[in-house]
């Protein structure tokens, strides 16, 4: 039967059953890349040796992979598709719903549209069911990756058009492989002459004006509010002043408690609870940006000392063929542990990671950026955590090019305050950790279900929060070390932190209300998530509120008597808050990796510059919601250049350095 005929037949059967319930329905098309043989294969012929040759695997277009993928025979593929259909039908069939075949690797679900229930929510449950299930085919246990597209139609819609639109939506979902249902939109249709930038992009103000706008909102709007209240006989200064004092002291006190908690952070289990299983490492790379360093990175992973089998997967995208690919292919030919995955249509790290997930073998997988060199025992240590109940382990990211510039030295100390102090302290104090995007180790089955979402600028934070909200335990281990590169210039640092701040803002908007309303989190975790997602967005705006308050008090002499009388209290609170930076530096020095601690001067300079650096980050944090409002989400790639070999300081500070290696400097 023609693939379109099969899909249309399933749709017609579903719509026939729905007529007594009304004509409106949701048509979901779940594309399974693993079950769609590449073009050129005989539809009923078995691939040689039971494997599919190199193929496009981001469905619809399918993401190209340089690695053969083990797959069932054609008969096994048909049996697997039958199992998927039976599973969906058994768990999600509603009165009047229909589940059946479509084209190759497609499952069609036709269900009634229900008032008050979104199509995304209904299809998301089906996606979770498929992605979370292990299927048995030809004596093997397999998982599949559904790419869900859907269209909501009325009784008059043409069947062929409906299937075409659902398939088009599934193709868009398949480019991300993040398990998020994608609804059809007319903008998905290919049109000539769509190269012009949208009007909002052409009218968007530049970054300088955006900074002025955010500052005006932060300072000007409160002043106008105070003036309006005072004109109506209300003096707001006492209340605002008291709130600012409490905010300053409370924020500083929470940070101090977090630092103290880091001294008693949870320790890694002494031994694994199970033998060392097969494992995988996924390195995500945008190859033009990583070509100077990627060979050294791959060799660093192939030298890892792990007792079990370890597969190293380099998932990369590149707009053009590069000479370094030939070098990588020679390494892969010499060492079968290395798999090269070219993700042809990728535009993000999330897509690269998601494309690699179906190739992952073993019970756990480490995710890394392309500049990371993990310590030799990193996978062995990670398994000790995972085998004892952790779902995700976040390691300690240490800067290895701290000597390159003042910026990289600042970031080197800052990373110690984050990974050696804040992360383990938060996990101890609030009962949850955070996956930071690299040097993180996941249980394979969990990563298969969570995935990374390319729509989020910080896909790592989004994945962390979705894991925590479903009850997963994320732990932080400051002794699980990997060495990476820091930005070396202020513009590069600005771009990196701008993306981080905007991504955190996205994650806060999406997950804060879910966290506070979750019945699966305890009070301690909810307080911690409010601090992490809510207060971290509020505080940068509060940090400047003393200035409009002072100006208002000077312009309205009859107001603010309590404020003027208690200015000394604010000075004390501000001083208490200012000490956060120096005390952070002290804790960071005490708990730092030896390669960074051997430079005490870096910590002294960090403490002295902390006030300026904190406001630098606050400016970025205040700018993030402005950029989101303007839909300014451009991703800037900073080219990497080669540097002389050294670690945190002149070679000796990087304990796993190979003297023959040469590293690149540049931001992640």
XYZ file of C-alpha atoms in Angstrom:
668
model
C 0.000 0.000 0.000
C 1.207 3.520 -0.795
C 2.387 5.270 2.399
C 0.004 8.178 1.837
C -2.859 5.731 1.276
C -2.105 4.014 4.603
C -2.037 7.321 6.490
C -5.205 8.597 4.826
C -6.981 5.294 5.467
C -6.168 5.519 9.199
C -7.337 9.144 9.260
C -10.608 8.342 7.495
C -11.315 5.481 9.864
C -10.685 7.759 12.825
C -12.889 10.530 11.504
C -15.672 8.039 10.747
C -15.630 6.935 14.390
C -15.689 10.537 15.585
C -18.744 11.661 13.613
C -21.193 10.821 16.429
C -19.070 12.973 18.783
C -18.733 15.974 16.456
C -16.388 16.618 13.593
C -13.486 18.459 15.252
C -10.454 16.315 15.973
C -6.719 16.321 16.665
C -4.588 14.402 14.182
C -1.205 13.457 15.591
C 1.564 11.998 13.447
C 4.440 10.403 15.355
C 7.468 9.922 13.141
C 9.971 7.290 14.329
C 13.334 7.845 12.570
C 14.614 4.439 13.665
C 11.872 2.734 11.626
C 12.239 4.685 8.387
C 14.914 3.066 6.185
C 17.122 5.507 4.267
C 16.414 6.333 0.674
C 17.740 3.712 -1.694
C 17.192 0.704 0.577
C 14.794 -1.914 -0.791
C 11.580 -1.529 1.191
C 11.462 -5.200 2.066
C 15.149 -6.110 1.901
C 17.241 -6.695 4.974
C 20.245 -4.392 5.378
C 23.558 -6.235 5.369
C 24.646 -7.483 8.769
C 21.462 -6.112 10.299
C 22.671 -2.505 10.109
C 21.453 0.591 8.382
C 24.113 2.442 6.376
C 24.880 6.114 6.879
C 21.597 7.938 6.760
C 19.841 11.187 7.412
C 18.444 10.841 10.880
C 16.638 13.972 11.888
C 13.480 12.574 10.351
C 11.593 14.256 7.658
C 14.989 15.255 6.355
C 16.667 12.895 8.877
C 19.920 14.043 10.489
C 22.975 12.723 8.690
C 25.201 10.459 10.703
C 28.682 9.283 9.829
C 28.013 6.152 11.887
C 26.105 3.010 10.908
C 23.180 2.489 13.222
C 22.235 -0.990 14.340
C 18.601 -1.562 13.464
C 16.116 -4.412 13.167
C 15.573 -6.157 9.859
C 12.637 -5.002 7.753
C 10.458 -7.644 9.391
C 11.694 -6.485 12.790
C 10.885 -2.880 11.918
C 7.325 -3.836 11.043
C 7.025 -5.808 14.274
C 8.398 -2.868 16.257
C 5.927 -0.469 14.653
C 3.109 -2.866 15.570
C 4.352 -2.842 19.174
C 4.362 0.960 19.268
C 0.813 1.093 17.892
C -0.362 -1.519 20.390
C 1.305 0.322 23.295
C -0.259 3.664 22.393
C -3.630 2.065 21.816
C -3.574 0.214 25.136
C -2.540 3.196 27.273
C -4.138 6.154 25.517
C -7.186 4.956 23.640
C -10.213 7.078 24.410
C -13.799 6.600 23.292
C -13.761 7.351 19.587
C -9.960 7.524 19.270
C -8.060 5.657 16.553
C -4.416 4.541 16.445
C -2.923 3.108 13.252
C -0.166 3.096 10.651
C 0.903 5.918 8.400
C 3.881 5.960 6.070
C 7.242 4.309 6.880
C 8.022 4.858 10.544
C 4.767 6.751 11.182
C 2.040 6.233 13.768
C -1.237 8.122 13.274
C -3.431 9.039 16.248
C -6.867 10.572 15.660
C -8.668 11.746 18.767
C -11.535 14.108 19.525
C -10.758 17.720 20.341
C -11.835 18.364 23.919
C -12.646 21.757 25.387
C -10.187 22.808 28.057
C -7.569 20.254 27.041
C -4.672 21.285 24.833
C -3.494 19.160 21.944
C 0.092 19.553 23.164
C -0.764 18.126 26.574
C -2.610 15.141 25.143
C 0.145 14.289 22.673
C 2.885 14.877 25.239
C 1.526 11.964 27.275
C 1.742 9.716 24.214
C 5.304 10.872 23.524
C 6.335 10.067 27.104
C 4.811 6.614 26.786
C 6.694 5.809 23.581
C 10.032 7.338 24.606
C 9.987 5.752 28.053
C 9.323 2.196 26.868
C 11.841 -0.489 25.936
C 10.658 -2.652 23.068
C 11.773 -6.250 22.495
C 12.589 -7.025 18.855
C 14.630 -9.934 17.498
C 16.105 -10.688 20.897
C 17.163 -7.097 21.589
C 15.853 -4.268 23.774
C 15.326 -1.083 21.761
C 14.109 2.463 22.345
C 12.659 4.778 19.727
C 12.533 8.568 19.408
C 9.086 9.870 18.431
C 8.923 13.177 16.556
C 5.348 14.386 17.157
C 3.516 16.702 14.779
C -0.167 17.486 14.871
C -2.939 19.500 13.273
C -6.362 20.372 14.676
C -9.098 20.159 12.027
C -12.837 20.394 11.557
C -15.165 18.041 9.726
C -14.728 19.776 6.370
C -10.924 19.453 6.168
C -9.498 17.426 3.277
C -7.862 14.164 4.422
C -4.830 14.372 2.143
C -4.176 17.979 3.177
C -4.479 17.054 6.868
C -1.885 14.282 6.548
C 0.442 16.544 4.598
C 0.237 19.240 7.281
C 0.687 16.803 10.154
C 3.693 15.316 8.364
C 5.160 18.787 7.838
C 4.781 19.543 11.553
C 6.450 16.216 12.393
C 9.358 17.112 10.132
C 9.881 20.294 12.154
C 9.725 18.284 15.382
C 12.200 15.769 13.962
C 14.827 18.445 13.395
C 14.952 19.000 17.156
C 14.377 15.411 18.393
C 13.425 16.925 21.768
C 10.080 15.060 22.100
C 8.077 18.326 22.067
C 4.820 18.141 20.038
C 4.808 20.665 17.191
C 1.548 21.998 15.787
C 1.143 22.872 12.137
C 1.453 26.551 11.255
C 1.128 28.104 7.794
C 4.609 29.601 8.227
C 5.980 26.062 7.838
C 5.008 26.056 4.186
C 7.894 26.664 1.776
C 7.500 30.000 0.057
C 9.693 31.894 -2.330
C 10.990 35.286 -1.285
C 10.960 34.699 2.471
C 14.465 36.021 2.932
C 13.440 39.433 4.276
C 13.868 39.923 7.980
C 10.599 40.272 9.922
C 9.544 43.869 10.559
C 10.052 43.517 14.317
C 13.687 42.504 13.716
C 14.300 45.523 11.509
C 12.705 47.886 14.051
C 14.350 46.316 17.105
C 16.529 48.821 19.040
C 20.231 48.142 19.375
C 21.786 46.743 22.511
C 22.861 50.174 23.768
C 19.283 51.440 23.649
C 18.102 48.231 25.279
C 20.480 48.851 28.195
C 19.176 52.418 28.542
C 15.615 51.102 28.464
C 16.252 48.516 31.182
C 17.998 51.124 33.372
C 15.157 53.590 32.859
C 12.664 50.933 33.884
C 14.753 50.017 36.920
C 15.259 53.580 38.194
C 12.725 55.815 36.484
C 9.545 53.796 36.940
C 9.942 53.395 40.742
C 10.603 57.150 41.065
C 7.413 57.935 39.145
C 5.456 55.485 41.305
C 6.797 57.077 44.509
C 5.889 60.535 43.220
C 2.379 59.454 42.236
C 1.767 57.856 45.633
C 3.064 60.933 47.441
C 0.770 63.156 45.370
C -2.133 61.112 46.760
C -0.956 61.525 50.335
C 0.967 58.258 50.675
C 4.623 58.332 51.713
C 6.159 55.066 50.427
C 9.715 55.656 51.629
C 9.511 53.874 54.979
C 8.008 50.702 53.490
C 10.348 50.663 50.486
C 13.381 51.389 52.624
C 12.523 48.610 55.061
C 11.992 46.173 52.221
C 15.356 47.060 50.667
C 17.176 46.516 53.959
C 15.499 43.138 54.439
C 16.244 42.192 50.807
C 19.928 43.085 51.085
C 20.446 41.313 54.397
C 18.311 38.311 53.447
C 20.086 37.800 50.134
C 23.527 38.058 51.703
C 22.552 35.768 54.576
C 21.230 33.103 52.195
C 24.485 33.198 50.217
C 26.497 32.886 53.441
C 24.429 29.873 54.523
C 24.898 28.286 51.095
C 28.656 28.709 51.424
C 28.666 27.153 54.883
C 26.591 24.245 53.572
C 29.268 23.628 50.933
C 31.692 22.717 53.722
C 29.458 19.744 54.541
C 28.489 18.794 51.002
C 27.384 15.238 50.314
C 30.374 12.998 49.635
C 30.745 10.554 46.783
C 30.018 6.931 47.776
C 33.195 4.990 48.445
C 32.245 2.156 46.089
C 29.716 1.522 43.321
C 26.565 -0.406 44.170
C 26.868 -2.401 40.936
C 29.653 -3.438 38.538
C 30.845 -0.838 36.059
C 28.519 -1.005 33.032
C 29.080 0.178 29.469
C 28.906 3.973 29.232
C 29.009 6.731 26.633
C 30.396 10.242 26.354
C 28.670 12.761 24.078
C 30.744 15.724 22.894
C 28.655 18.427 21.212
C 30.534 20.701 18.814
C 30.011 23.424 16.249
C 33.015 22.357 14.242
C 34.144 25.635 12.637
C 34.427 27.047 16.150
C 36.194 23.984 17.559
C 38.491 22.881 14.744
C 41.641 24.121 16.513
C 40.969 22.045 19.635
C 38.618 19.192 18.797
C 41.354 16.659 17.994
C 42.997 17.228 21.384
C 39.603 16.946 23.058
C 38.818 13.636 21.361
C 42.214 12.225 22.317
C 41.673 13.320 25.920
C 38.438 11.310 26.021
C 40.019 8.255 24.442
C 42.629 8.299 27.230
C 40.028 8.127 30.018
C 40.545 5.405 32.596
C 37.140 3.719 32.898
C 36.871 0.050 33.960
C 33.961 -0.687 31.612
C 33.427 -0.222 27.859
C 33.244 3.474 26.915
C 31.838 4.819 23.652
C 32.866 8.376 22.687
C 30.351 10.126 20.413
C 31.305 13.389 18.731
C 28.043 14.983 17.547
C 28.850 18.013 15.441
C 27.439 20.366 12.874
C 29.316 22.345 10.262
C 28.155 24.408 7.285
C 31.039 23.172 5.139
C 33.520 20.346 4.929
C 36.617 21.032 7.069
C 40.097 19.438 6.893
C 39.884 18.467 10.561
C 37.102 16.013 9.664
C 39.643 13.906 7.782
C 41.811 13.783 10.906
C 38.826 12.772 13.011
C 37.889 10.017 10.573
C 41.419 8.624 10.745
C 41.219 8.556 14.551
C 37.827 6.822 14.376
C 39.203 4.241 11.944
C 42.042 3.482 14.350
C 39.887 3.429 17.507
C 36.390 1.896 17.170
C 35.301 3.498 20.445
C 34.978 6.846 18.634
C 31.771 7.493 16.684
C 31.433 10.598 14.517
C 27.918 11.969 14.057
C 27.444 14.789 11.567
C 24.066 16.384 12.357
C 23.365 18.025 9.026
C 20.493 20.364 9.882
C 21.545 21.253 13.407
C 21.701 24.842 14.578
C 22.210 24.200 18.302
C 23.966 22.122 20.919
C 20.588 20.681 21.919
C 20.051 19.213 18.451
C 23.532 17.702 18.440
C 22.992 16.030 21.808
C 19.529 14.784 20.836
C 20.867 13.316 17.596
C 23.485 11.392 19.586
C 21.067 9.983 22.169
C 19.842 7.059 20.003
C 23.486 6.022 19.507
C 24.286 6.031 23.215
C 25.141 2.640 24.691
C 25.329 1.619 28.307
C 23.554 2.638 31.477
C 24.851 6.198 31.720
C 26.196 8.976 29.534
C 28.350 12.040 30.125
C 27.580 15.252 28.229
C 30.403 17.658 27.403
C 31.176 20.792 25.462
C 33.925 20.496 22.881
C 36.577 22.266 24.981
C 36.347 19.902 27.969
C 39.101 17.538 29.107
C 37.719 15.380 31.943
C 39.916 13.868 34.634
C 40.888 10.227 33.964
C 38.654 8.829 36.736
C 35.602 10.962 35.928
C 33.343 8.207 34.561
C 34.369 5.798 37.316
C 33.473 8.414 39.944
C 30.198 9.318 38.232
C 29.066 5.677 38.282
C 29.625 5.512 42.022
C 26.987 8.237 42.361
C 24.572 6.890 39.759
C 24.698 3.306 40.984
C 23.781 4.569 44.450
C 20.573 6.301 43.429
C 21.453 9.580 41.698
C 19.710 10.385 38.422
C 22.206 13.046 37.302
C 25.677 14.005 38.558
C 27.088 17.470 37.924
C 30.851 17.685 38.158
C 33.272 20.534 38.814
C 34.215 22.596 35.739
C 37.695 24.087 36.164
C 39.148 26.774 33.907
C 42.404 25.736 32.250
C 43.338 28.983 30.485
C 43.168 31.306 33.483
C 46.541 32.863 32.696
C 45.431 34.127 29.289
C 43.819 37.402 30.397
C 42.235 39.298 33.273
C 38.849 38.133 32.061
C 39.806 34.456 32.090
C 41.366 34.849 35.564
C 38.131 36.376 36.847
C 36.080 33.572 35.325
C 38.470 30.962 36.754
C 37.805 32.179 40.307
C 34.105 32.670 39.610
C 33.803 29.063 38.429
C 35.359 27.893 41.693
C 32.749 29.884 43.610
C 30.053 28.269 41.453
C 31.144 24.640 41.105
C 33.130 24.182 44.323
C 30.861 26.266 46.571
C 27.420 27.277 45.257
C 26.397 24.052 43.485
C 27.285 21.641 46.309
C 26.066 24.147 48.905
C 22.705 24.511 47.171
C 22.332 20.752 46.828
C 23.006 20.375 50.552
C 20.833 23.291 51.645
C 17.843 22.981 49.306
C 17.855 19.308 48.373
C 18.447 19.519 44.621
C 21.291 20.139 42.204
C 21.580 21.641 38.729
C 23.049 20.217 35.529
C 25.308 22.949 34.153
C 25.499 21.823 30.523
C 28.863 20.059 30.585
C 30.673 17.513 32.741
C 27.257 16.155 33.677
C 26.409 12.450 33.795
C 22.899 11.129 33.159
C 21.227 7.775 33.424
C 20.625 6.813 29.816
C 16.933 6.031 30.223
C 16.320 9.417 31.868
C 18.170 11.386 29.179
C 16.244 9.482 26.522
C 13.010 10.847 28.023
C 14.143 14.344 29.036
C 16.236 15.377 25.981
C 17.519 18.911 25.375
C 15.177 21.541 23.988
C 16.635 23.773 21.307
C 13.957 26.404 21.942
C 15.673 27.208 25.257
C 18.870 29.283 25.298
C 20.000 27.351 28.381
C 18.748 23.899 27.482
C 20.769 22.480 30.382
C 18.872 24.461 33.030
C 15.546 23.588 31.421
C 16.468 19.884 31.418
C 17.582 20.139 35.056
C 14.309 21.677 36.175
C 12.201 19.151 34.275
C 14.226 16.402 35.950
C 13.779 17.877 39.433
C 10.052 18.433 38.867
C 9.584 14.774 37.991
C 11.398 13.659 41.147
C 14.880 13.010 39.739
C 17.822 13.444 42.108
C 20.620 15.682 40.796
C 23.802 15.686 42.872
C 26.866 17.916 42.702
C 30.388 16.558 43.124
C 33.181 19.167 43.357
C 35.801 16.418 43.028
C 34.476 15.156 39.689
C 36.659 17.438 37.604
C 36.788 18.491 33.966
C 38.950 21.277 32.547
C 37.556 23.825 30.088
C 38.309 27.163 28.433
C 37.047 30.548 29.615
C 36.281 33.676 27.600
C 39.359 35.858 27.308
C 37.786 39.187 26.308
C 34.994 41.349 27.708
C 32.854 41.172 24.521
C 33.102 37.369 24.513
C 32.172 37.247 28.205
C 29.264 39.627 27.605
C 27.844 37.421 24.839
C 28.207 34.272 26.922
C 26.575 35.762 30.014
C 23.846 37.421 27.979
C 22.825 34.024 26.639
C 22.976 32.531 30.123
C 20.859 35.317 31.648
C 18.278 35.159 28.884
C 18.127 31.386 29.168
C 17.664 31.553 32.934
C 14.848 34.050 32.421
C 13.171 31.689 29.947
C 13.514 28.788 32.387
C 12.163 30.869 35.280
C 9.083 31.905 33.327
C 8.400 28.350 32.239
C 9.052 26.437 35.446
C 8.695 28.646 38.556
C 4.918 28.388 38.845
C 5.085 24.645 38.214
C 7.688 24.231 40.935
C 5.721 26.200 43.527
C 2.543 24.277 42.708
C 4.153 20.845 42.542
C 2.904 18.191 44.915
C 6.089 16.155 44.443
C 8.476 18.726 45.957
C 8.899 19.403 49.655
C 8.886 22.863 51.239
C 12.685 23.052 51.351
C 12.939 22.363 47.620
C 10.220 24.892 46.793
C 11.993 27.585 48.792
C 15.217 26.717 46.988
C 13.561 26.886 43.570
C 11.952 30.229 44.404
C 15.395 31.505 45.395
C 16.972 30.091 42.231
C 14.279 31.035 39.710
C 12.319 33.876 41.263
C 14.608 35.851 43.509
C 17.576 35.671 41.114
C 15.403 37.509 38.549
C 14.074 40.056 41.052
C 17.269 40.985 42.879
C 19.126 42.714 39.979
C 16.211 45.151 39.770
C 16.283 45.750 43.525
C 20.023 46.375 43.570
C 19.587 49.955 42.265
C 16.417 50.907 44.138
C 18.230 53.011 46.727
C 18.958 55.610 44.004
C 15.365 56.506 43.045
C 14.568 56.486 46.757
C 17.347 58.994 47.498
C 16.351 61.251 44.581
C 12.708 61.134 45.625
C 13.618 62.023 49.208
C 15.746 64.987 48.085
C 13.017 66.332 45.792
C 10.303 65.890 48.413
C 11.736 67.202 51.706
C 8.500 66.498 53.566
C 8.742 62.817 52.682
C 11.203 60.198 53.722
C 11.767 61.268 57.334
C 12.066 57.667 58.460
C 14.376 56.926 55.549
C 16.766 59.760 56.418
C 16.795 58.832 60.081
C 17.683 55.234 59.248
C 20.253 55.793 56.532
C 22.882 54.359 58.852
C 20.890 51.121 58.946
C 21.037 50.925 55.156
C 24.779 51.556 55.205
C 25.233 48.644 57.600
C 23.015 46.419 55.432
C 24.875 47.460 52.285
C 28.221 46.760 53.934
C 26.967 43.336 55.035
C 25.920 42.680 51.438
C 29.198 43.997 50.010
C 31.127 41.460 52.055
C 29.518 38.670 50.017
C 32.148 38.991 47.283
C 35.234 38.792 49.519
C 33.731 35.983 51.590
C 32.838 34.110 48.398
C 36.471 34.439 47.352
C 37.622 33.021 50.708
C 35.319 29.993 50.448
C 36.237 29.506 46.793
C 39.936 29.541 47.677
C 39.414 27.034 50.491
C 37.479 24.601 48.272
C 39.106 25.308 44.899
C 40.754 22.832 42.591
C 44.534 22.775 43.241
C 45.272 24.107 39.756
C 43.400 27.325 40.624
C 44.252 27.540 44.324
C 47.943 27.794 43.448
C 47.171 31.380 42.320
C 46.012 33.193 45.504
C 46.440 36.565 43.807
C 43.584 35.725 41.461
C 41.243 35.379 44.437
C 42.395 38.673 45.959
C 41.755 40.529 42.703
C 38.383 38.816 42.332
C 37.364 39.982 45.822
C 38.443 43.554 45.087
C 36.651 43.693 41.740
C 33.509 41.905 42.872
C 31.355 45.028 43.257
C 32.022 46.081 39.664
C 31.739 42.531 38.326
C 28.458 41.953 40.173
C 26.930 45.077 38.636
C 28.223 43.933 35.228
C 26.186 40.743 35.678
C 23.202 42.678 37.082
C 23.106 44.863 33.958
C 22.973 41.694 31.877
C 20.268 40.179 34.100
C 18.111 43.302 33.755
C 18.627 43.269 29.999
C 17.529 39.633 29.601
C 13.742 40.172 29.943
C 13.966 43.170 27.597
C 15.575 40.964 24.955
C 12.940 38.286 25.488
C 10.173 40.868 25.125
C 11.759 42.036 21.864
C 12.391 38.412 20.776
C 16.082 39.187 20.442
C 17.518 35.676 20.732
C 20.468 35.743 18.378
C 23.248 33.263 19.183
C 26.729 34.718 18.652
C 29.546 32.297 17.850
C 33.023 33.412 18.868
C 35.865 31.889 16.810
C 38.553 30.070 18.768
C 42.251 30.644 18.259
C 45.156 28.499 19.269
C 47.170 29.290 22.375
C 50.335 27.973 23.913
C 49.838 24.875 26.057
C 49.049 25.632 29.637
C 46.452 24.898 32.216
C 45.234 27.216 34.889
C 48.741 28.481 35.171
C 51.743 27.792 33.017
C 51.226 24.103 32.419
C 51.963 22.674 35.846
C 48.573 23.745 37.144
C 46.726 21.409 34.791
C 47.385 17.969 36.249
C 46.264 15.960 33.215
C 47.961 18.028 30.536
C 49.901 16.350 27.771
C 52.907 18.470 26.916
C 52.354 17.804 23.228
C 48.827 19.186 23.330
C 47.886 22.648 22.210
C 44.729 24.287 23.396
C 42.471 26.960 21.988
C 41.349 30.042 23.785
C 37.815 31.307 23.479
C 34.465 31.255 25.112
C 32.054 28.421 25.146
